[in-house]
Coordinates of N, CA and C in Angstrom, one line a residue:
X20 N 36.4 175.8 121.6 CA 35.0 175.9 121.2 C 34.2 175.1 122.2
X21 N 32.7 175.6 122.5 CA 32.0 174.5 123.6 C 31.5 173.9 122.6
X22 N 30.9 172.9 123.0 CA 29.8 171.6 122.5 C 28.8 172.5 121.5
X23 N 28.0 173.5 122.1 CA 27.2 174.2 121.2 C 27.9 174.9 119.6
X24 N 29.1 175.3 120.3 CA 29.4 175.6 119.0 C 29.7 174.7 117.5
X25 N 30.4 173.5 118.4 CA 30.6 172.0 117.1 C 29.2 172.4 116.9
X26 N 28.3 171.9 117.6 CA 27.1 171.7 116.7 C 26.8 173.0 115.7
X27 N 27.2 173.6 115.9 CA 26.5 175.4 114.8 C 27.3 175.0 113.8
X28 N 28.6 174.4 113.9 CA 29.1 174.5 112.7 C 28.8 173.3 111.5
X29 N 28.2 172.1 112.6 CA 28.0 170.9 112.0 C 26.4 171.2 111.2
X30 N 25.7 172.0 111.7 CA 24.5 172.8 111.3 C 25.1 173.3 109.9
X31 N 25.4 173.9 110.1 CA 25.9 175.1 108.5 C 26.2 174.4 107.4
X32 N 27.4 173.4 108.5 CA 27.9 172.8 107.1 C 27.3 171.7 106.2
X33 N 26.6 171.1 106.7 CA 25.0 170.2 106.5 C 24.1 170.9 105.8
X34 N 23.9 172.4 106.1 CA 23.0 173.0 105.1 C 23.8 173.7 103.7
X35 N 24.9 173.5 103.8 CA 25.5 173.4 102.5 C 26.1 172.8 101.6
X36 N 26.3 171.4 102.4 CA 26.5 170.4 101.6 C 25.8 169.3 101.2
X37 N 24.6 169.4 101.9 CA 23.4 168.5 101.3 C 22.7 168.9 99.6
X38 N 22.5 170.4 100.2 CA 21.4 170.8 98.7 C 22.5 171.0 98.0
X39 N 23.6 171.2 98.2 CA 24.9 171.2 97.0 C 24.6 170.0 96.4
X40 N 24.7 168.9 97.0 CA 25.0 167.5 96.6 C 23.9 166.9 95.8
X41 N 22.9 167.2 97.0 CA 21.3 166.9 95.6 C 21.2 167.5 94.4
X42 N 21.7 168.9 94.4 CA 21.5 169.8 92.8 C 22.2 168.8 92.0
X43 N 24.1 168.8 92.4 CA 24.9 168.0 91.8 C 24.4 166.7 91.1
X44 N 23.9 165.8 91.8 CA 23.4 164.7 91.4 C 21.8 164.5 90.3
X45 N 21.0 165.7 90.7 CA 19.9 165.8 89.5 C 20.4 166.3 88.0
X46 N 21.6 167.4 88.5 CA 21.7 168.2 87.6 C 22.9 167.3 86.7
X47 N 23.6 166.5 87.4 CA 24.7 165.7 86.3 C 23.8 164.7 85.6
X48 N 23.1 164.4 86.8 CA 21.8 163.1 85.4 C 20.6 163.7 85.0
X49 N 20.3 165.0 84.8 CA 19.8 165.6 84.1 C 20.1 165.6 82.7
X50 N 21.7 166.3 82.7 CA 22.4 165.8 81.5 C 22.5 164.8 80.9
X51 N 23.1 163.6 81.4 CA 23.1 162.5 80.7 C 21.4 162.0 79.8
X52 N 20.5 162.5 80.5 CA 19.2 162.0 80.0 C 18.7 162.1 78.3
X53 N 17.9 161.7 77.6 CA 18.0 161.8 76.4 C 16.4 161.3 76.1
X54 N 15.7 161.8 75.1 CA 14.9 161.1 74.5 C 13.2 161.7 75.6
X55 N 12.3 160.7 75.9 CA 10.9 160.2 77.0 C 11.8 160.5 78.4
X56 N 13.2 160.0 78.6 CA 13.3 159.9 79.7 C 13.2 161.7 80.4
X57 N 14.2 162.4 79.4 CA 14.2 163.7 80.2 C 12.9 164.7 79.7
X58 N 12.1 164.1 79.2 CA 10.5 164.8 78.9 C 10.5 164.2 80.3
X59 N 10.6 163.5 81.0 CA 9.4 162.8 82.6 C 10.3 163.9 83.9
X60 N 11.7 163.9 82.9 CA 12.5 164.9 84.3 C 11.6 166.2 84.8
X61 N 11.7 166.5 86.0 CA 11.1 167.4 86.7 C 11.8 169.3 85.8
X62 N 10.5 169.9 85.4 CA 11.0 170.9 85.2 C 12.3 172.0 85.9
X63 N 12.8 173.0 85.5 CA 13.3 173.6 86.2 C 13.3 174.7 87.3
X64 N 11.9 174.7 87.6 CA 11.2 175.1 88.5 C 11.1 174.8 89.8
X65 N 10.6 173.2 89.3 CA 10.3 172.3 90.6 C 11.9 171.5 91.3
X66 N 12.8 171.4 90.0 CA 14.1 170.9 90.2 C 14.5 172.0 91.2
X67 N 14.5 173.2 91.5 CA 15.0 174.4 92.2 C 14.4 173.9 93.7
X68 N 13.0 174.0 93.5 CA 11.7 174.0 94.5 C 12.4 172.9 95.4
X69 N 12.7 171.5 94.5 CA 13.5 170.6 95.4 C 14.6 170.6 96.2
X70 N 15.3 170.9 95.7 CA 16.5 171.8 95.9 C 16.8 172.6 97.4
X71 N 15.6 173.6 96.8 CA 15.3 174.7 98.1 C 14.8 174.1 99.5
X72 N 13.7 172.9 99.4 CA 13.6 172.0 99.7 C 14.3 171.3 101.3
X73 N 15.6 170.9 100.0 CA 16.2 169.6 100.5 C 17.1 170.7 101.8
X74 N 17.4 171.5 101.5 CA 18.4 173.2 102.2 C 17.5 173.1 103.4
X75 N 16.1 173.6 103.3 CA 15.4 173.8 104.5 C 15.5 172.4 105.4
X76 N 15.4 171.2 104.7 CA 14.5 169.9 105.4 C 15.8 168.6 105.7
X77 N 16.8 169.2 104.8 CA 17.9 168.1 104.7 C 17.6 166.8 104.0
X78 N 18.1 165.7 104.8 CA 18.1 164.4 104.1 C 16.6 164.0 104.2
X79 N 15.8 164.6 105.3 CA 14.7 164.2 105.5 C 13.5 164.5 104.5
X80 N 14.2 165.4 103.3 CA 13.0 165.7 101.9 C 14.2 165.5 101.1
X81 N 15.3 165.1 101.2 CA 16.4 165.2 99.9 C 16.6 164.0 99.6
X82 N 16.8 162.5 100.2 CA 16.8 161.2 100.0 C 15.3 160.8 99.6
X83 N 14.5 160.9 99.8 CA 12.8 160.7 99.2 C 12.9 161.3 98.1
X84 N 13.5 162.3 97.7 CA 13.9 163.3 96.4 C 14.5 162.5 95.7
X85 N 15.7 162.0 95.9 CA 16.7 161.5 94.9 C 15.9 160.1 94.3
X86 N 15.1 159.5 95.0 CA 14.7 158.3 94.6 C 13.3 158.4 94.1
X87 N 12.4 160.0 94.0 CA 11.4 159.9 93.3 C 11.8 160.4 91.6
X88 N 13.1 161.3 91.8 CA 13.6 161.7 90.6 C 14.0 160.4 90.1
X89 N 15.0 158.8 90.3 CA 15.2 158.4 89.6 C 13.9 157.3 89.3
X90 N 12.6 157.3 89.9 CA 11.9 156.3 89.5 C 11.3 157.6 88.6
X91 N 11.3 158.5 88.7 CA 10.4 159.2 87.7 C 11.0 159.7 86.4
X92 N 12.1 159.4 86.1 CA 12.6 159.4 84.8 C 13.1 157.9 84.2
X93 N 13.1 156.7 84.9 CA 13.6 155.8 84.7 C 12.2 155.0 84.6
X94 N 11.1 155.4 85.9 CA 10.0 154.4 85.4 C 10.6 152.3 85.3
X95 N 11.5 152.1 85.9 CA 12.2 150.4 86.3 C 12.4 150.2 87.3
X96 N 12.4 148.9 87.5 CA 14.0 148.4 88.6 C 14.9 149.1 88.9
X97 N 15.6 149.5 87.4 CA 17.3 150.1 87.8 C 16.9 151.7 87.9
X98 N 16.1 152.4 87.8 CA 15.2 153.2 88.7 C 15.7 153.2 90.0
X99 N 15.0 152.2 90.4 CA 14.4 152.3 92.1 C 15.8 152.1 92.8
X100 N 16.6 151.2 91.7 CA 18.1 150.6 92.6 C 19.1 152.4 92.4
X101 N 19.0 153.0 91.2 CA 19.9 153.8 91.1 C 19.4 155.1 92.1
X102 N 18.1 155.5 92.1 CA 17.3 156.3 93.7 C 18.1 155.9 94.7
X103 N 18.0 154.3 95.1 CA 18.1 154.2 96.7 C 19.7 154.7 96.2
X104 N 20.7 154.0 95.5 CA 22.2 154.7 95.4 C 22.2 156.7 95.5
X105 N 21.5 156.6 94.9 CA 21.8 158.0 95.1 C 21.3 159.1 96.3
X106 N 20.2 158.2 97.4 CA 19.7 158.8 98.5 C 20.8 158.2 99.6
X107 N 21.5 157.3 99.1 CA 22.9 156.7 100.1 C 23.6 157.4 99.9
X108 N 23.9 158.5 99.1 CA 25.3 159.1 98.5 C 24.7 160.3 99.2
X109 N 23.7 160.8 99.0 CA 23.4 162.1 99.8 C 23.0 161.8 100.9
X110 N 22.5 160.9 101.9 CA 22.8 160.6 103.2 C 24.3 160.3 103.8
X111 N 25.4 160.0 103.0 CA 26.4 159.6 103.1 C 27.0 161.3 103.6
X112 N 27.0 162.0 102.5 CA 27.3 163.6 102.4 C 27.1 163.9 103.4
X113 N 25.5 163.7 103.9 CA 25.5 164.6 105.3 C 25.7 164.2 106.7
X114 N 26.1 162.8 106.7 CA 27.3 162.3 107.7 C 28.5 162.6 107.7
X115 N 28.8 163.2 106.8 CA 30.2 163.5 106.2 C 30.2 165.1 106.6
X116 N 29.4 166.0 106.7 CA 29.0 166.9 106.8 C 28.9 167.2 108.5
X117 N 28.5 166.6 109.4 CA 28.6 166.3 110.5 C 29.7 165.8 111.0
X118 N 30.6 165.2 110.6 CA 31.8 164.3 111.3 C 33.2 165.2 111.1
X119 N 33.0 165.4 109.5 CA 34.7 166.4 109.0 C 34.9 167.5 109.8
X120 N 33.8 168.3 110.0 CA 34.0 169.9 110.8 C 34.4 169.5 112.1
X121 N 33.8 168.0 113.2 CA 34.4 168.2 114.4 C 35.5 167.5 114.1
X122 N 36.0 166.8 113.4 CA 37.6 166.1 113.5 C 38.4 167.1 113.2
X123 N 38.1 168.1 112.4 CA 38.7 169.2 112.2 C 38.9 170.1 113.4
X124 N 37.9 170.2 113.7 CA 37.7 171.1 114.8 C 38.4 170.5 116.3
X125 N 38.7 169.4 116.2 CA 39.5 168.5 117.1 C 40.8 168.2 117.0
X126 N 41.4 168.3 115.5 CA 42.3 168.2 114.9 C 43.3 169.9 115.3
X127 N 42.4 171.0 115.4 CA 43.1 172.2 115.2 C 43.0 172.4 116.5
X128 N 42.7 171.7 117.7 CA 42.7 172.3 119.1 C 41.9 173.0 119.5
X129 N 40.4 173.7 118.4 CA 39.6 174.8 118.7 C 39.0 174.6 120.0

């Protein structure tokens, strides 16, 4: 494979494991929510909109995402601390998303 190619694949795979990972993470603490807090959650509309979003724009609208969803249902501190964790976790993804496919791709001789 040339250089251009790593990158196409490092491309794809970043555009499907980011908005994977952001839905994952709204939609698991969607659930857990209960009571005022999941009245403040973002409808299902806009939760999509985000989503769609994060696919087009990556970490660069998906980590601002994760941490306006948790100050906006949480309204605290542990808000703002569980946002930045969860905009690390989906920046984490899409380094991870970048690095697996060429070790792979280095690993198999392509």
């Amino acid at each position: 494979m040339r250089e251009g190619d790593v990158e196409f694949v490092q491309v794809v795979c970043e555009m499907l494991v980011v908005p994977a990972v952001a839905a994952a993470i709204v939609r698991i603490d969607e659930r857990r929510l209960t009571g005022v807090r999941l009245e403040r959650a973002w409808p299902p509309v806009s939760r999509d909109a985000v989503v769609f979003a994060t696919w087009q724009f990556g970490i660069l609208f998906g980590c601002p995402a994760m941490l306006v969803w948790f100050i906006r249902t949480r309204r605290s501190l542990w808000g703002v601390a569980q946002g930045l964790a969860a905009a690390g976790l989906l920046f984490g993804a899409a380094r991870a998303s970048a690095l697996v496919p060429e070790a792979v791709i280095d690993w198999l001789g392509l």
